[in-house]
Short mmCIF file of C-alpha atoms in Angstrom, two decimals:
data_model
loop_
_atom_site.label_atom_id
_atom_site.label_comp_id
_atom_site.label_asym_id
_atom_site.label_seq_id
_atom_site.Cartn_x
_atom_site.Cartn_y
_atom_site.Cartn_z
CA GLN M 1 -20.65 3.70 -10.55
CA VAL M 2 -17.43 3.88 -8.59
CA HIS M 3 -14.51 5.50 -10.42
CA LEU M 4 -10.95 6.06 -9.28
CA VAL M 5 -8.58 7.91 -11.61
CA GLU M 6 -4.94 8.47 -10.74
CA SER M 7 -2.82 11.25 -12.16
CA GLY M 8 0.49 12.96 -11.61
CA GLY M 9 2.89 10.24 -12.68
CA ASP M 10 6.03 11.44 -14.40
CA VAL M 11 9.75 10.94 -14.89
CA VAL M 12 11.70 12.43 -11.99
CA GLN M 13 15.34 12.43 -10.96
CA PRO M 14 16.55 10.57 -7.88
CA GLY M 15 16.07 12.77 -4.82
CA GLY M 16 13.19 14.60 -6.47
CA SER M 17 9.57 14.96 -5.48
CA LEU M 18 6.22 14.19 -7.05
CA ARG M 19 2.60 14.47 -6.00
CA LEU M 20 0.07 11.91 -7.15
CA SER M 21 -3.68 12.44 -7.08
CA CYS M 22 -6.62 10.05 -7.15
CA THR M 23 -9.88 11.64 -8.22
CA THR M 24 -12.90 9.66 -7.10
CA SER M 25 -16.59 9.58 -7.96
CA GLY M 26 -19.65 7.39 -7.58
CA PHE M 27 -19.49 6.93 -3.82
CA ILE M 28 -19.38 8.92 -0.59
CA PHE M 29 -15.62 9.45 -0.42
CA SER M 30 -15.65 10.60 3.20
CA ASP M 31 -17.12 7.25 4.33
CA PHE M 32 -14.16 5.13 3.22
CA GLY M 33 -10.54 4.55 4.04
CA MET M 34 -8.22 4.69 1.05
CA ASP M 35 -4.95 3.01 0.11
CA TRP M 36 -2.07 3.46 -2.31
CA VAL M 37 -0.64 0.25 -3.77
CA ARG M 38 2.22 0.08 -6.28
CA GLN M 39 3.65 -2.39 -8.74
CA ALA M 40 7.28 -2.08 -9.73
CA PRO M 41 8.33 -3.40 -13.17
CA GLY M 42 8.35 -7.20 -13.11
CA LYS M 43 7.23 -7.29 -9.48
CA GLY M 44 4.01 -7.92 -7.59
CA LEU M 45 1.61 -5.63 -5.80
CA GLU M 46 3.03 -3.78 -2.80
CA TRP M 47 0.99 -1.80 -0.29
CA VAL M 48 2.36 1.75 0.15
CA ALA M 49 0.09 3.72 2.47
CA SER M 50 -3.39 3.91 4.01
CA ILE M 51 -5.49 6.75 5.38
CA TRP M 52 -8.61 6.65 7.52
CA PHE M 53 -11.94 7.87 6.17
CA ASP M 54 -11.61 11.20 7.98
CA GLY M 55 -7.87 11.62 7.51
CA SER M 56 -7.25 11.35 11.24
CA ASP M 57 -4.69 8.56 10.91
CA ALA M 58 -2.35 7.17 8.30
CA TYR M 59 -0.03 4.19 7.94
CA TYR M 60 2.99 3.58 5.73
CA ALA M 61 5.10 0.73 4.45
CA ASP M 62 8.59 0.74 5.96
CA SER M 63 10.04 1.31 2.48
CA VAL M 64 8.39 4.76 2.19
CA MET M 65 8.10 5.85 5.83
CA GLY M 66 9.37 9.38 6.32
CA ARG M 67 9.48 10.09 2.58
CA PHE M 68 5.85 9.72 1.45
CA THR M 69 2.75 11.41 2.88
CA ILE M 70 -0.79 10.30 2.17
CA SER M 71 -3.57 12.85 2.51
CA ARG M 72 -7.13 13.46 1.41
CA ASP M 73 -9.53 16.30 0.67
CA ASN M 74 -13.00 15.08 1.50
CA SER M 75 -14.55 18.28 0.14
CA LYS M 76 -13.11 17.52 -3.32
CA ASN M 77 -13.17 13.70 -3.17
CA ILE M 78 -9.44 13.54 -3.88
CA LEU M 79 -6.75 11.31 -2.40
CA SER M 80 -3.12 12.39 -2.67
CA LEU M 81 0.35 10.94 -2.22
CA GLN M 82 3.25 13.33 -1.75
CA MET M 83 6.49 11.55 -2.60
CA ASN M 84 9.80 13.09 -1.57
CA SER M 85 13.40 11.89 -1.73
CA LEU M 86 12.49 9.54 -4.55
CA ARG M 87 14.70 6.56 -5.29
CA ALA M 88 15.10 4.33 -8.32
CA GLU M 89 13.29 1.57 -6.43
CA ASP M 90 10.18 3.78 -6.20
CA THR M 91 9.71 3.33 -9.96
CA ALA M 92 6.30 1.72 -10.30
CA VAL M 93 2.71 2.04 -11.35
CA TYR M 94 0.83 3.54 -8.42
CA HIS M 95 -2.79 2.54 -7.88
CA CYS M 96 -5.27 4.05 -5.48
CA ALA M 97 -7.83 1.69 -3.97
CA ARG M 98 -10.89 1.99 -1.78
CA ASN M 99 -10.64 0.20 1.55
CA TYR M 100 -13.92 -1.28 2.74
CA GLN M 101 -14.26 -3.86 5.50
CA ARG M 102 -10.87 -5.52 5.00
CA VAL M 103 -11.09 -5.40 1.21
CA ASN M 104 -9.72 -3.17 -1.54
CA ASP M 105 -12.97 -3.39 -3.49
CA PHE M 106 -12.33 -0.76 -6.18
CA TRP M 107 -9.08 0.29 -7.81
CA GLY M 108 -7.84 2.79 -10.34
CA GLN M 109 -5.82 1.84 -13.42
CA GLY M 110 -2.73 3.49 -12.02
CA THR M 111 -0.22 6.19 -12.90
CA LEU M 112 3.41 5.51 -13.81
CA VAL M 113 6.26 6.99 -11.82
CA ILE M 114 9.78 6.63 -13.22
CA VAL M 115 12.71 7.68 -11.06
CA SER M 116 15.75 7.99 -13.26
CA SER M 117 18.56 10.40 -14.05
CA ASP E 1 4.45 -8.68 10.54
CA ILE E 2 2.39 -11.22 8.64
CA GLN E 3 3.92 -12.81 5.55
CA MET E 4 1.85 -14.28 2.73
CA THR E 5 3.47 -17.05 0.69
CA GLN E 6 1.75 -17.76 -2.60
CA SER E 7 2.48 -20.63 -4.97
CA PRO E 8 3.21 -21.36 -7.67
CA SER E 9 4.75 -18.13 -8.96
CA SER E 10 3.75 -19.06 -12.50
CA LEU E 11 1.53 -21.67 -14.03
CA SER E 12 1.09 -22.83 -17.59
CA ALA E 13 -2.41 -24.11 -18.34
CA SER E 14 -4.79 -24.71 -21.22
CA VAL E 15 -8.39 -23.70 -21.78
CA GLY E 16 -10.61 -26.08 -19.85
CA ASP E 17 -7.97 -26.96 -17.26
CA ARG E 18 -8.62 -26.87 -13.53
CA VAL E 19 -6.21 -24.44 -11.90
CA THR E 20 -5.42 -24.17 -8.20
CA ILE E 21 -3.31 -21.56 -6.43
CA THR E 22 -2.36 -21.69 -2.77
CA CYS E 23 -1.61 -19.00 -0.23
CA GLN E 24 -0.09 -19.58 3.17
CA ALA E 25 -0.04 -17.04 6.00
CA SER E 26 2.76 -16.88 8.57
CA GLN E 27 0.19 -16.78 11.37
CA ASP E 28 -3.52 -17.36 11.87
CA ILE E 29 -5.49 -14.77 9.86
CA TYR E 30 -8.91 -16.39 10.38
CA ASN E 31 -10.74 -15.84 7.07
CA PHE E 32 -9.30 -12.37 6.38
CA LEU E 33 -8.04 -13.32 2.95
CA ASN E 34 -8.89 -11.84 -0.44
CA TRP E 35 -8.02 -12.80 -4.03
CA TYR E 36 -7.48 -10.37 -6.92
CA GLN E 37 -7.08 -10.73 -10.67
CA HIS E 38 -4.72 -8.31 -12.40
CA LYS E 39 -4.22 -7.87 -16.12
CA PRO E 40 -1.46 -5.56 -17.43
CA GLY E 41 -2.49 -1.93 -17.74
CA THR E 42 -5.75 -2.38 -15.90
CA ALA E 43 -7.11 -1.95 -12.39
CA PRO E 44 -6.82 -5.04 -10.20
CA ARG E 45 -10.18 -6.74 -9.76
CA LEU E 46 -11.49 -8.18 -6.51
CA MET E 47 -12.52 -11.79 -7.10
CA ILE E 48 -12.93 -13.32 -3.64
CA TYR E 49 -13.30 -11.74 -0.20
CA ASP E 50 -13.23 -13.23 3.29
CA ALA E 51 -11.60 -16.41 1.95
CA SER E 52 -14.55 -17.87 0.06
CA ASN E 53 -17.08 -15.23 -1.02
CA LEU E 54 -17.36 -14.40 -4.72
CA ASP E 55 -17.53 -10.68 -5.42
CA THR E 56 -20.43 -9.40 -7.49
CA GLY E 57 -20.23 -10.41 -11.12
CA VAL E 58 -17.43 -12.97 -10.71
CA PRO E 59 -18.20 -16.11 -12.73
CA SER E 60 -19.05 -19.26 -10.79
CA ARG E 61 -16.07 -21.13 -12.26
CA PHE E 62 -14.01 -19.26 -9.66
CA SER E 63 -13.99 -20.50 -6.07
CA ALA E 64 -11.81 -20.33 -2.98
CA SER E 65 -11.58 -21.83 0.46
CA GLY E 66 -9.48 -21.97 3.57
CA SER E 67 -9.07 -20.49 7.01
CA GLY E 68 -6.34 -19.94 9.54
CA THR E 69 -3.08 -20.16 7.62
CA TYR E 70 -3.87 -22.14 4.46
CA PHE E 71 -6.00 -20.94 1.55
CA THR E 72 -6.72 -22.08 -1.99
CA PHE E 73 -8.09 -20.38 -5.11
CA THR E 74 -9.50 -22.49 -7.94
CA ILE E 75 -10.61 -21.91 -11.49
CA LYS E 76 -12.78 -24.91 -12.36
CA SER E 77 -12.43 -24.66 -16.14
CA LEU E 78 -9.94 -22.09 -17.36
CA GLN E 79 -11.13 -19.64 -20.03
CA SER E 80 -8.88 -17.51 -22.23
CA GLU E 81 -10.07 -14.33 -20.50
CA ASP E 82 -8.78 -15.69 -17.18
CA ILE E 83 -5.15 -15.27 -18.26
CA ALA E 84 -3.82 -12.81 -15.69
CA THR E 85 -1.80 -12.61 -12.51
CA TYR E 86 -3.62 -13.54 -9.31
CA TYR E 87 -2.77 -12.27 -5.85
CA CYS E 88 -3.85 -13.21 -2.38
CA GLN E 89 -4.09 -10.43 0.19
CA HIS E 90 -4.52 -10.08 3.92
CA LEU E 91 -5.98 -6.70 4.87
CA HIS E 92 -6.62 -6.31 8.59
CA ASN E 93 -4.48 -3.87 10.60
CA GLU E 94 -1.90 -4.39 7.87
CA ASN E 95 -2.12 -4.80 4.11
CA VAL E 96 -0.03 -7.67 2.76
CA PHE E 97 -0.03 -9.28 -0.69
CA GLY E 98 1.27 -12.63 -1.80
CA GLN E 99 3.94 -12.63 -4.49
CA GLY E 100 1.42 -13.33 -7.25
CA THR E 101 0.76 -16.25 -9.60
CA ARG E 102 1.12 -15.56 -13.29
CA LEU E 103 -1.16 -17.72 -15.42
CA GLU E 104 0.22 -18.41 -18.87
#
């Protein structure tokens, strides 16, 4: 059974940093691309970043380019999102999702990030 | 960049109603269109992939169709457990969501 569990969400001041993790199980992690998708309060789903199955390439939304870094450890089945220079508009629930043949077929429940002074 | 325009943004309906949501792409996306159900505090759930294919375990009252730039998502007879927000998504070279439709 596929499981994705996010962790690392917290309250952080503007300009601060935070690292999110997504611990996975139930599938061969190294076979799949992975995504981060967020939902700000009262807003819809917004794609944040994607990483290839082997970590060789990554893509970012314009809103986080240069501030966020997606990475993965295929030996530990963990996806990460390093978030720097955080802004109030980064406040959101962050979900990790498996990317399989043009579909995000499995998702985690999310972890809440609040950027506030 | 591809834009996905979803409507309506919210929809009030009763149990047993037929509900239809539309999603329009800013350019031809063939059938690369997915639909998700999202309830607060939970993981989004894939309902439909490649425009018209029901994911495993999705009840048959859900259906979808379309290709190119115009897509529809239908609940044939709304059940109370279907109250959620629904999103269309195009995921191919880029990952783009519609604005969502909140069922009330």
